[in-house]
Structure formats: C-alpha cells, structure tokens
Coordinates of C-alpha atoms and ligand atoms in Angstrom, one line a residue:
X1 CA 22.8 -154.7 176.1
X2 CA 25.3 -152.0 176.9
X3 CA 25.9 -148.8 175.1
X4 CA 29.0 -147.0 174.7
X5 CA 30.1 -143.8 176.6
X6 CA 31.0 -141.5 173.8
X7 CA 33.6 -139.7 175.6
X8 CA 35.9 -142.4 175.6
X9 CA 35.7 -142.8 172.0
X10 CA 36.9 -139.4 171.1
X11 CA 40.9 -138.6 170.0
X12 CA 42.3 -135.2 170.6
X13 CA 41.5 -133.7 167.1
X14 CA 37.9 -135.5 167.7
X15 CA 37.6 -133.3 170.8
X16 CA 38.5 -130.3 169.3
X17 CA 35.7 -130.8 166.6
X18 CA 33.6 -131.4 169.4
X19 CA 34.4 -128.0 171.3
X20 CA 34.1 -126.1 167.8
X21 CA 31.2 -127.6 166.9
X22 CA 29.2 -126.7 170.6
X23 CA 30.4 -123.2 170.5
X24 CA 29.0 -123.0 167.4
X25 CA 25.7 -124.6 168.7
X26 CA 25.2 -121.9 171.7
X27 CA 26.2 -119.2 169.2
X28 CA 22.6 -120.1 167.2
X29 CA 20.7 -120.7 170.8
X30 CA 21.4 -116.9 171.4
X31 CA 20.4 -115.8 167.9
X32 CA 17.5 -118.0 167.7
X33 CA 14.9 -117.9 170.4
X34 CA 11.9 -117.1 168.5
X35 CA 11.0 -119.1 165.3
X36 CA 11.7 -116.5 163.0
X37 CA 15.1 -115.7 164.3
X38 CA 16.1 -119.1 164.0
X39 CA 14.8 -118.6 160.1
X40 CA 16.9 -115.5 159.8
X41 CA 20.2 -117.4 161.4
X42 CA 19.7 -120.5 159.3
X43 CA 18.7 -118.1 155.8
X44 CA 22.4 -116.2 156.8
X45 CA 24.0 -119.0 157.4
X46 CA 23.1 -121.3 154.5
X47 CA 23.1 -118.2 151.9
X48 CA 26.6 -117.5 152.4
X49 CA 27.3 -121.8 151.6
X50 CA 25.6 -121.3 148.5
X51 CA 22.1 -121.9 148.8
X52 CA 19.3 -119.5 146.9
X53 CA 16.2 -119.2 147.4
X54 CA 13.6 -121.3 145.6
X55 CA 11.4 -118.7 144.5
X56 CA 14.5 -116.7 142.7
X57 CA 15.4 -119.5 141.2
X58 CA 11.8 -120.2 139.8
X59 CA 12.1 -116.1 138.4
X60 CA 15.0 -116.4 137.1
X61 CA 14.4 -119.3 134.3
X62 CA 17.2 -121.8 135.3
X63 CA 17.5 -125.2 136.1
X64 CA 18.5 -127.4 139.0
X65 CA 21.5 -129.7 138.5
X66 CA 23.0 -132.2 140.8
X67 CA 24.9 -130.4 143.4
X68 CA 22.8 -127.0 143.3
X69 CA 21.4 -126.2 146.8
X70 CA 18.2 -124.2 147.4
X71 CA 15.9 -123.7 150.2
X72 CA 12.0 -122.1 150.6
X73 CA 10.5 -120.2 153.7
X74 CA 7.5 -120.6 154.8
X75 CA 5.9 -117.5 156.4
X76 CA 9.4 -116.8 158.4
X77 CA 9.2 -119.6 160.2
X78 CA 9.3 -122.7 158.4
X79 CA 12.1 -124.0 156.0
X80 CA 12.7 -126.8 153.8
X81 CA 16.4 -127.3 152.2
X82 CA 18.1 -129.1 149.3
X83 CA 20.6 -130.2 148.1
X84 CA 20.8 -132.2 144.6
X85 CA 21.9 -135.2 144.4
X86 CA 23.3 -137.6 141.5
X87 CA 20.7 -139.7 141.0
X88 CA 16.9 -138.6 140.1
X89 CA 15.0 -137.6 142.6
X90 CA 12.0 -140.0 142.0
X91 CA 14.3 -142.5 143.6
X92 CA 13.8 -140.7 146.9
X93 CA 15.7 -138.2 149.4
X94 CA 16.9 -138.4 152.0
X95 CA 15.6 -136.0 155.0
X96 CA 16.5 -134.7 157.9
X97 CA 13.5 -132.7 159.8
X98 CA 13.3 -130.7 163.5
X99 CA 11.2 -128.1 164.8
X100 CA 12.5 -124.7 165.8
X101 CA 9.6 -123.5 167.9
X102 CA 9.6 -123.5 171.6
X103 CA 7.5 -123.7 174.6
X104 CA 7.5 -120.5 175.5
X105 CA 4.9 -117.7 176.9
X106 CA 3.4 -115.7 174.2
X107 CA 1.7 -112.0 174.5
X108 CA -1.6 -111.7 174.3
X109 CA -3.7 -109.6 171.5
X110 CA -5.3 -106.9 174.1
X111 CA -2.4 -107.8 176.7
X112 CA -1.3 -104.1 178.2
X113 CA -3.1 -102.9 181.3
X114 CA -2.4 -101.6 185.0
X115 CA -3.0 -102.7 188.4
X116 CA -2.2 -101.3 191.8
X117 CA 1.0 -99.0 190.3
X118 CA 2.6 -102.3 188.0
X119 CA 2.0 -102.8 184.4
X120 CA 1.6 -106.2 182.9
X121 CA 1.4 -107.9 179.5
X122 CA -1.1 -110.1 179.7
X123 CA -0.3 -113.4 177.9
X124 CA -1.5 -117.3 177.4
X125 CA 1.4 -119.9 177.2
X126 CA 2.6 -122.3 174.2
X127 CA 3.2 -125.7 174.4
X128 CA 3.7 -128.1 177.2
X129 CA 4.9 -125.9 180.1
X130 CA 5.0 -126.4 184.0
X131 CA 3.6 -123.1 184.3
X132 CA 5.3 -122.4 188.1
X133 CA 9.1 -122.9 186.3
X134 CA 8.5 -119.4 184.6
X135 CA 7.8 -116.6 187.5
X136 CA 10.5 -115.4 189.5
X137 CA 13.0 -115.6 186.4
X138 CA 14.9 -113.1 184.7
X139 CA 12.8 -112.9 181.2
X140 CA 12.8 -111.4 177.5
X141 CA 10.4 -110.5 175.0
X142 CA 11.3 -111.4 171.2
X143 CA 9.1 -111.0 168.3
X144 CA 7.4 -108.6 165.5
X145 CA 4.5 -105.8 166.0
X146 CA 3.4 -105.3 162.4
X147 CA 1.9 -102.3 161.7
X148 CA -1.4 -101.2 159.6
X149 CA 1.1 -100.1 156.7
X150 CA 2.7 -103.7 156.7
X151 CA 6.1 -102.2 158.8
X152 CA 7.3 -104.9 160.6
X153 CA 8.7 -103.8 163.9
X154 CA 11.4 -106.0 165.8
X155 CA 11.9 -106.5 169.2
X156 CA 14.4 -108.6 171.3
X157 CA 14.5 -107.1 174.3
X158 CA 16.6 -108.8 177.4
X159 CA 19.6 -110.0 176.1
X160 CA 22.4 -107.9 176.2
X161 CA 23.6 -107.3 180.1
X162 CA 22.5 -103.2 179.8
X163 CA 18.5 -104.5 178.5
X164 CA 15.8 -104.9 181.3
X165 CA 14.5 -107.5 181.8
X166 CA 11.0 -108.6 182.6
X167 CA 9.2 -111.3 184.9
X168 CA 6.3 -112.8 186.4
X169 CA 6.0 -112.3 190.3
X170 CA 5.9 -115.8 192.6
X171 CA 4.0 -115.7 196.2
X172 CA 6.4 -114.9 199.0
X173 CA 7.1 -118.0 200.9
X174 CA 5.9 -116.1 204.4
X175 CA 2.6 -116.0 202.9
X176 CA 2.5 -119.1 200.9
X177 CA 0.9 -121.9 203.5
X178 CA -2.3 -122.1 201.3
X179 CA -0.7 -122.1 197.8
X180 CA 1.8 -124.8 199.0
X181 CA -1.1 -127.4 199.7
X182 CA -2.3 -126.8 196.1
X183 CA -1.2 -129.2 193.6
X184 CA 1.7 -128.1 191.1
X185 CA -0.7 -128.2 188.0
X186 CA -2.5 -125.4 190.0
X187 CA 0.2 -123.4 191.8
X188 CA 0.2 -120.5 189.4
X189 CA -2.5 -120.5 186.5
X190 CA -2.5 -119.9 183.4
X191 CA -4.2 -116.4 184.0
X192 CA -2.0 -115.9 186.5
X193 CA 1.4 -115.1 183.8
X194 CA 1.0 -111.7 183.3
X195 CA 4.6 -110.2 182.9
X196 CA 5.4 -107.2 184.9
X197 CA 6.9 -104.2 182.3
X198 CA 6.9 -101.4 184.4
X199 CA 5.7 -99.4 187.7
X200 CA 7.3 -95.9 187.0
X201 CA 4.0 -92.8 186.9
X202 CA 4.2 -90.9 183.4
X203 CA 5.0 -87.3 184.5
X204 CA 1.9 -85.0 184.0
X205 CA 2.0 -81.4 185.3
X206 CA -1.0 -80.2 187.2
X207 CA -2.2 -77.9 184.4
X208 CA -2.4 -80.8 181.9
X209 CA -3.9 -82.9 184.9
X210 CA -6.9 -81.0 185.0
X211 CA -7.7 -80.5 181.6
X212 CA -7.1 -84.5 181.1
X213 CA -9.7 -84.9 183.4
X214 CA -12.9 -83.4 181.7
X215 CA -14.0 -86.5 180.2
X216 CA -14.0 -90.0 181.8
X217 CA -11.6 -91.2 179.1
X218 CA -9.4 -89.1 180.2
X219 CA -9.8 -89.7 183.6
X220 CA -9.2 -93.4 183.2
X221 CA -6.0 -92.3 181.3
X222 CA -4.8 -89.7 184.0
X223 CA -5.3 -93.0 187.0
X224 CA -3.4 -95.4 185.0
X225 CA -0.2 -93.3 184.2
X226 CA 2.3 -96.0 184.8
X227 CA 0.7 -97.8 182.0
X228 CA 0.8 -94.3 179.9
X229 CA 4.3 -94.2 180.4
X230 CA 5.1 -97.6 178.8
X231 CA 2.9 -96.2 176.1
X232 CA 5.0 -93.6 175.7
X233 CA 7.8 -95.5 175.9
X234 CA 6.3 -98.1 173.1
X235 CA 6.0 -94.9 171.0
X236 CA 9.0 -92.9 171.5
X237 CA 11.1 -96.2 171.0
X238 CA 9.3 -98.5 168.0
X239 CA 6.8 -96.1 166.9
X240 CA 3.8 -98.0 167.7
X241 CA 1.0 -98.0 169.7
X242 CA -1.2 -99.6 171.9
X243 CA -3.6 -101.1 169.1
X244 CA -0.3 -102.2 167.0
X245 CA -0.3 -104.9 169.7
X246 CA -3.8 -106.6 167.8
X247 CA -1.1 -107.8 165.2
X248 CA 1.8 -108.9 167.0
X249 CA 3.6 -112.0 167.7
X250 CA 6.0 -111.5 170.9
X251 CA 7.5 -114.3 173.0
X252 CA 8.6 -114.5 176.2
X253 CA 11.5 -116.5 176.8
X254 CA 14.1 -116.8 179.5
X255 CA 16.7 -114.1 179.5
X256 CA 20.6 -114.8 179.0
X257 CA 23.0 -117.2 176.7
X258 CA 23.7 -120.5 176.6
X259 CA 26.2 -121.9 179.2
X260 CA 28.3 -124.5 180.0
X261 CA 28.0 -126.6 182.9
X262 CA 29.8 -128.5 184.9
X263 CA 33.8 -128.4 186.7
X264 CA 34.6 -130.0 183.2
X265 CA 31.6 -127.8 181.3
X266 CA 30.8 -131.3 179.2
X267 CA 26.9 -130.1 179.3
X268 CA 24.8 -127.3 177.6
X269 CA 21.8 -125.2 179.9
X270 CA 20.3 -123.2 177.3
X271 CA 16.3 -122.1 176.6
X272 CA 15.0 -124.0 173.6
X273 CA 17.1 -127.2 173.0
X274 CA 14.0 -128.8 172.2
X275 CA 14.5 -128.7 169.4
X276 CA 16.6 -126.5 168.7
X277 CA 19.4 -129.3 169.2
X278 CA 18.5 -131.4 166.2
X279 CA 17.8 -128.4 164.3
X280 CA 21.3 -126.9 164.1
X281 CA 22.8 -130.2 164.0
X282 CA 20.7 -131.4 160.8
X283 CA 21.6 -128.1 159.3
X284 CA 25.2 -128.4 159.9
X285 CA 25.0 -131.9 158.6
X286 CA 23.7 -130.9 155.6
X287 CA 26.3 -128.2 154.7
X288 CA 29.0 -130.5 155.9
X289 CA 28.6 -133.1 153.3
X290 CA 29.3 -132.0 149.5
X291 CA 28.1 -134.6 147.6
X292 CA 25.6 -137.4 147.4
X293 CA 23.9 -139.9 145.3
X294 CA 20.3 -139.3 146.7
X295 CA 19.3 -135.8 147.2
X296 CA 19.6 -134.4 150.4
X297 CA 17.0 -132.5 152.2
X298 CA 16.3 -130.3 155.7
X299 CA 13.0 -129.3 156.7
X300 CA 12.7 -127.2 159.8
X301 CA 9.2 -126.6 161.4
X302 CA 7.0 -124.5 163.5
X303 CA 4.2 -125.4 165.9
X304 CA 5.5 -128.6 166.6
X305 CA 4.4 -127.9 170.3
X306 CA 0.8 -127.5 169.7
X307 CA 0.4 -130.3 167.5
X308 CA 2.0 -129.5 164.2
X309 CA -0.9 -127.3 163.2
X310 CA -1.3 -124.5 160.5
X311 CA 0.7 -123.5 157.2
X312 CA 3.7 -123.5 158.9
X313 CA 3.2 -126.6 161.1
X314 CA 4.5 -130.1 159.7
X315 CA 0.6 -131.1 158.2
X316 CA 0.6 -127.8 155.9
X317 CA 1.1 -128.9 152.6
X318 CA 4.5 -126.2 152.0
X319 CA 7.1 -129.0 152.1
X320 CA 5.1 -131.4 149.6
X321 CA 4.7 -128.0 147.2
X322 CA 8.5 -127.3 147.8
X323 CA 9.3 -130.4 146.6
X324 CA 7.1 -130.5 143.5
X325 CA 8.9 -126.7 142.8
X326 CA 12.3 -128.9 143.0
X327 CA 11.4 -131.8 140.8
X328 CA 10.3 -129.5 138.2
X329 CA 13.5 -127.6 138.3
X330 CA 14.8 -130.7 138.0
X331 CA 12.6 -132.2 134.6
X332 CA 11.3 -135.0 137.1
X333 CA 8.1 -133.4 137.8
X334 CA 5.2 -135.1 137.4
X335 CA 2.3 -136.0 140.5
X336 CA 3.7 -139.6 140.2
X337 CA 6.7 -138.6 140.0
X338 CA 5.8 -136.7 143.3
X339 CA 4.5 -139.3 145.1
X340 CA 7.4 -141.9 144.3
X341 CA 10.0 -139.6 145.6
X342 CA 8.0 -138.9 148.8
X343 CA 7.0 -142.8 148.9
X344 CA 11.2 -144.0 148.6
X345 CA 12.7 -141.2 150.7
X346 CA 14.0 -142.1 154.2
X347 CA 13.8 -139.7 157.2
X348 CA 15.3 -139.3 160.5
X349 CA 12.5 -137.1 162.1
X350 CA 14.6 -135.3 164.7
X351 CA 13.2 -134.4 167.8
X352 CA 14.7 -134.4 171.5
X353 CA 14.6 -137.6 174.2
X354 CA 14.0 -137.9 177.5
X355 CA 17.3 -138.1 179.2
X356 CA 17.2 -140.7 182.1
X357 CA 17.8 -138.3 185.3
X358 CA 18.6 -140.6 188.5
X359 CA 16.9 -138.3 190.2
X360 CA 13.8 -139.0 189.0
X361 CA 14.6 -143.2 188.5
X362 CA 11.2 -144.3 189.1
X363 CA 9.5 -142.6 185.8
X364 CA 12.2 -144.4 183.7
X365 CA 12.6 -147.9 182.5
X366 CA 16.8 -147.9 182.9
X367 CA 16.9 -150.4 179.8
X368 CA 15.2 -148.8 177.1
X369 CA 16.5 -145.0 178.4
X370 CA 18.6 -142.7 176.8
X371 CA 21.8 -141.5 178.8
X372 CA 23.1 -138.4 178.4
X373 CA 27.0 -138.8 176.8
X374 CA 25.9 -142.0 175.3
X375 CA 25.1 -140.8 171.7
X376 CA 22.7 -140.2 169.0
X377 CA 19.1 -141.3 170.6
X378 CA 17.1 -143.5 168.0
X379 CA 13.2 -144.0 169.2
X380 CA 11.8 -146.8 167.4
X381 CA 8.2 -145.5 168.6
X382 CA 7.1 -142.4 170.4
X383 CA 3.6 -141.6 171.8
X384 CA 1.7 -142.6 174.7
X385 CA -0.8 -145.9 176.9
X386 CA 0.1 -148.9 173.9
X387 CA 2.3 -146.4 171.8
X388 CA -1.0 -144.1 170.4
X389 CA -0.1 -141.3 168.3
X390 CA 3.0 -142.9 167.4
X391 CA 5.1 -143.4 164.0
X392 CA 6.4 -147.3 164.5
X393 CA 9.3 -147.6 162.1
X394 CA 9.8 -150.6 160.6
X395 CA 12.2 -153.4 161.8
X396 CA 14.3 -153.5 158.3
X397 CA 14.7 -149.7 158.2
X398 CA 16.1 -149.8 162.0
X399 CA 18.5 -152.4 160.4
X400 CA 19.6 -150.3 157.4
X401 CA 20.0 -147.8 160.0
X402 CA 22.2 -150.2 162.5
X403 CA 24.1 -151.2 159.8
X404 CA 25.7 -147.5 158.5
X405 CA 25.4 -146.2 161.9
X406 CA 28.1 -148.8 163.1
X407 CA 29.8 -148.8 160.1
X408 CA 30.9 -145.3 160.5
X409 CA 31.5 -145.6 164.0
X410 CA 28.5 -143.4 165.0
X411 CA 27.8 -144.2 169.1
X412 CA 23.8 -144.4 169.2
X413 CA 21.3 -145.9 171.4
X414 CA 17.9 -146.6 171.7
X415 CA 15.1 -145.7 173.7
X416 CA 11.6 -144.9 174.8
X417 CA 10.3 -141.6 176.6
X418 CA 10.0 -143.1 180.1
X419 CA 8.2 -146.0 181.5
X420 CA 5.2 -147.5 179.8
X421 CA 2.1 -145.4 180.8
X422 CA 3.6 -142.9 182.7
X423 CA 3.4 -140.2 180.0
X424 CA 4.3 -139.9 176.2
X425 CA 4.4 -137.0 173.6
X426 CA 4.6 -137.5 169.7
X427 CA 7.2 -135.7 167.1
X428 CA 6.4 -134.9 163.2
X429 CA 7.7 -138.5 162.4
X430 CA 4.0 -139.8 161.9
X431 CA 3.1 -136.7 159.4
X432 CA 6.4 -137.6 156.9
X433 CA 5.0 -141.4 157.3
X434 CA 2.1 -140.5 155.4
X435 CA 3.7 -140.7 152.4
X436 CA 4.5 -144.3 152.8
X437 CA 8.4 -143.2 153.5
X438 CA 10.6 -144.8 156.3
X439 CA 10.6 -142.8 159.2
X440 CA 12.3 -143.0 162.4
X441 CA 12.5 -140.7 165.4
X442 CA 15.9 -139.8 166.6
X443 CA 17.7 -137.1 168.5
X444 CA 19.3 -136.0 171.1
X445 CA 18.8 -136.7 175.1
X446 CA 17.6 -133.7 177.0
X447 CA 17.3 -133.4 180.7
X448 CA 14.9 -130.7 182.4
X449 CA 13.4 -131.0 178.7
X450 CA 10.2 -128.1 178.2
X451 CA 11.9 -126.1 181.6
X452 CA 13.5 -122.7 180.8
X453 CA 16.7 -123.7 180.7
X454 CA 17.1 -127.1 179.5
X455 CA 20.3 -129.5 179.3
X456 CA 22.2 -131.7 176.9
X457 CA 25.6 -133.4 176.8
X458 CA 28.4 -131.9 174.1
X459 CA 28.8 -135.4 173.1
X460 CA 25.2 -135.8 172.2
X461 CA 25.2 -133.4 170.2
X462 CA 28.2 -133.9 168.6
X463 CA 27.3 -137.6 167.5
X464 CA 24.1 -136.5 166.3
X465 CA 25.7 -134.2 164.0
X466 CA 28.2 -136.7 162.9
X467 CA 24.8 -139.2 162.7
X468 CA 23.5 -137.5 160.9
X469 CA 26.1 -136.7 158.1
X470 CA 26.4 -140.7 157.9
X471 CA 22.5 -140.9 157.3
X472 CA 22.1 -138.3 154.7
X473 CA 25.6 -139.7 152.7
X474 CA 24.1 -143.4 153.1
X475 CA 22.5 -145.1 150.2
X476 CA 18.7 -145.9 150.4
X477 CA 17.8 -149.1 152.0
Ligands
MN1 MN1 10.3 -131.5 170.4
MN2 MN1 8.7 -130.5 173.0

C-alpha cells in the first residue's frame, strides 16, 4: 500500500495556509519551552478567541450554552479546553489531547557550587535523553524560583542574541581515547551534567578579605568567590538567594529559535516538537472550527515523559473534575451522566512518531513507517516486545476514522515506532481508554525525536492540523 506525498496535493492558496500556519507554529516553539510558558501562550492565545476560565465562570453564577468556550489550568501546566457543542454532552466529546513537557535537563534543589575557578548548577535530567547530545551546546535556563513570601520569580535566560548562554563541557578529543571505547549510554553520566554559569572571582578588597576570614564559614566563602559572584549576581538581578533555589523549577533547554531547513526550508529543527507539534496544532484546530454537534475538547498535559505521573500528569483526576465542572454548567451533571460522556467520547491522543530516517533503515520496518511529508501519522498501537503498555484501538473506530479522513481529503498514514522489538515508548492514549472511550494514537512524524533540536516536515504539520479539524467536526461513530 502506497501513501500519498502531501506536497503534491497542495494548490497555491493551500501553500500559503501552509507557510502561515508554520510561522505561526515556530512563533509558539520560541514562547513555549517550558511547560508553563506554553500554558501562558495558549491562556493568551485562546483568551483573546473568547475562552474564560472555568473557575470565573463557576463565581460568576452563569450557565454554559452551546457555542460557549472555556478552559481550566492545572497548576500552570496542565489545560483542558471546551468548546460546547449542540448536542448534550452525555452523548460524548470529542477530544483532542498532547503533552507540552519536554525532555529536557532540570536544576537541581541544592544545585550551585564551585570547582577549580567554574561554577556549576548541578542538575538530574527528564525524560528519555541521550545524555552526550546536550554538552558542548549553546543552552538556556527557563523557569520559576518561588520565594518564601509566595513571589514567583521568572527566568528565561538564553534567548535573545545579547543573553549568555550556558553549557555543559565535552572531553577534548586529544584526550578522549579512553572515553571513546566506552559505550554511548555511558559517555557522559548523569552526574556528569552540571551546567557551567560562571568563572569570573567576586571582587573583595584586602581589608574585607581579612576580616572574612576569622571564621571557617567565611573562609569557605572568601575560596569560592566565583560562586559568590553569581550570588551576587542572583541577588542584585531577581532578588533571591541561594536557598530560594530549594523551591524552584528551572529547565535547561537548548538555546535559539526554531528554523527552517533545507535549500527549499520544507522542514522544522526546533527543541521540543515532541510534543509540542500536536499541541499547537490541536489548539489551532480547536479555535478554527466554530461550530459543532458534539462538544469539542483539548486537553494538554505535563509529565508525559516520566510516565504521566502527578496532578498535572494525564492519571491525575483534573480533566475528569473539569469535565464534571462543565456538565454541571451545562444541567447534564450527574456521575452517570459523567461516566456516559467519558464512556461515548472519541479521542485522537496526539503524540509524535518516529519518522523513518534512511540513515538509520535497519531499526525500521519500511511498510508500517511513517515518512516525513506523507501526512497525519495514525498508530493503531504504541508500546513495546508484543505491543505492552499499549492502547490498541479498535478496528471499527480506525474505520470511522478512514472513512472522514478521506472524505475530507486529509493525506494520513499509518504506522508503528520502528521494527518489532527493537524499542517502543507509550503516549496518554491508554489513560483516556480507561473510560471505555475510543482512542487512537496519532501525530505527527519526527526525526532526531528526544535530541535537542528535533525535526518535522511543514506538511506534517499542516495535515495534522487540517486532521484534526476534520476529526473534531466529524459526527461520533
Ligand atoms: Mn511524546
Ligand atoms: Mn517523548
């Protein structure tokens, strides 16, 4: 079975959608690295196309109607979205769902310290990463330092071409014979990530020297005066100090925009496509189609990476609580109720795909392998040795699926991460299942995916978005 190229499918105006669309795309890569800036982009974004918060909406007395559009946050980095349809919600909804976190390299709790004339953060990555892409990179540090008085403090620090930068120091090659016999799991550890932050002494006059000196404190302080200085720094710049660090969340992500590659720039490099590709594109889809019979929903997750944990992860119970808040808005609420909405919804769980890369033939199966520029990916299963930890949608759902797909046009394929047994990696589709909905995993192909920078094809995500419109417009099964 052959799938189409979508290139050749698209007319000049098509195009130009295309190229709107992708500009738009990089534009929320660079404001959304970190979970809760993607939460801040999307809040902005959706707010000024009419959507209110839940929780104001709850205050305020009123009602939900078909057409009204509101959303909830979890924690800053979780959302769930709405849109009312015609018909009554126990019928079912029809959901989109992503994840917006990243693998990335976090900071640790106690992370700041000094050796040999360099300061380090100290830090312990997230997610699946080949720890020896990272060092030797230009890199930047996003997040919040909350303070004892509940201040948050925000940093994004990297990103605009006057910032520094940070990184993690590689081996010289001259000196490397030893390190180059070791396997690649083991060629820079875990430990081994500290981020370098600075290397410049703290100016201290002789006077001040010597009285910083009577106790052994203060002789510890006086020897590590690089590390002072970012102190200093710390304080003098965000007001806070080295404790302040106990209750922070900073990230470390690669430094610099989204690009275009390519002589005819028809691909995407950009940190945090997984999965931050099917995020944006759900979202868009979402405020892109006005009116439906089923209601419409987003939800867009953290900790996807490590396994879906916590209350902001897919198994916290926020999205099932925001949709109980909904119904009874609505006059639908009831825990039956509930449960038959959940039970007749249908949901695209939207995560990335392995893009077949010729370069690396023999851990594909060509057949049953997504190609970049040949559409929306659809995965029937996910997981890993006999399909464990997968969600397996069901045969007439992937037909309901075929049928509006093509009807609209939509250039799709299928696929399976990679040949049988040589790896595997699960999505939130098995969570949703729960419920007893339909759910299928489907996305977008990714090459280099969990690397820094990390590509897709335009096209891809261009017929995921217009996949997805069809899919939340479509009538249930
Ligand atoms: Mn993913
Ligand atoms: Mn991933």
């Amino acid at each position: 079975m052959e799938r189409k190229v979508t290139w050749e499918t698209y007319d000049e105006e098509q195009m130009k959608e295309l190229e709107a669309l992708n500009r738009e795309y990089r534009e929320f890569l660079d404001n959304g690295k970190t979970e809760r800036e993607c939460i801040d982009t999307i809040v902005n974004t959706i707010e000024a196309e009419g959507y209110r918060e839940l929780e104001s909406v709850i205050e305020s007395g009123a009602k939900l109607q078909k057409g009204d559009k509101v959303y909830s946050v979890a924690m800053n980095k979780s959302i769930a979205m709405f849109q009312i349809g015609e018909k009554p919600m126990t019928e079912g909804m029809n959901i989109l769902g992503a994840h917006i976190d990243s693998p990335r390299i976090d900071v640790k709790q106690n992370p700041l310290y000094e050796d040999s004339g360099l300061a380090y953060l100290d830090t312990h990555y997230y997610g699946g990463v080949k720890k020896y892409q990272w060092v030797a990179i230009p890199l930047a540090l996003h997040g919040v330092v909350v303070k004892k008085d509940g201040t948050i403090v925000e940093l994004n620090i990297g990103e605009n071409e006057d910032d520094p930068v940070f990184f993690i120091s590689d081996l010289l090659v001259h000196l490397s014979a030893e390190q180059m016999k070791k396997t690649a799991a083991q060629v820079i550890e875990g430990e081994a990530l500290d981020l370098i932050v600075g290397s410049k002494p703290i100016h201290i006059d002789s006077e001040k020297k010597e009285e910083a000196e009577e106790t052994d404190t203060d002789k510890k302080k006086a020897k590590e005066l690089v590390k002072e200085g970012i102190l200093g720094i710390l304080k003098d710049t965000y007001d806070i100090e080295e404790e302040d660090f106990l209750s922070a969340e900073l990230e470390i992500v690669p430094a610099g925009k989204a690009r275009e590659v390519g002589f005819d720039r028809s691909l995407i490099l950009a940190y945090g496509q997984d999965d931050r590709v099917c995020a944006f594109t759900s979202m868009r889809a979402m405020l892109d189609v006005k009116e439906t019979q089923r209601t419409m929903c987003c939800i867009l997750v953290d900790k996807e990476e490590i396994g879906s944990v916590g209350a902001t992860g897919m198994n916290s119970h926020f999205f099932e609580n925001a949709v109980a808040e909904v119904m009874n808005l609505n006059g639908e609420y009831s825990e039956l109720n509930l449960r038959r909405c959940l039970s007749r919804s249908c949901m695209l769980s939207s995560d990335v795909s392995a893009g077949y890369d010729p370069a690396f033939a023999s851990c594909f199966e060509k057949k049953n392998s997504a190609f970049l520029g040949k559409g929306m990916v659809f995965n029937k299963f996910t997981g890993s040795r006999g399909k464990s930890g997968s969600n397996d949608a069901n045969a007439e759902y992937v037909a309901h699926l075929r049928k509006i797909m093509d009807e609209k046009g939509i250039v799709w394929q299928t696929a399976e991460l990679g040949k049988v047994d040589v790896g595997g990696g699960g999505t939130i589709a098995y969570i949703l299942a729960v419920y007893g909905m339909n759910v299928i995993d489907s996305g977008v192909a990714v090459l280099n995916m969990h690397a820094p920078w990390e590509a897709t094809s335009k096209a891809d995500v261009y017929e995921t978005y217009r996949g997805y419109k069809v899919f939340v417009e479509g009538a249930s099964m």
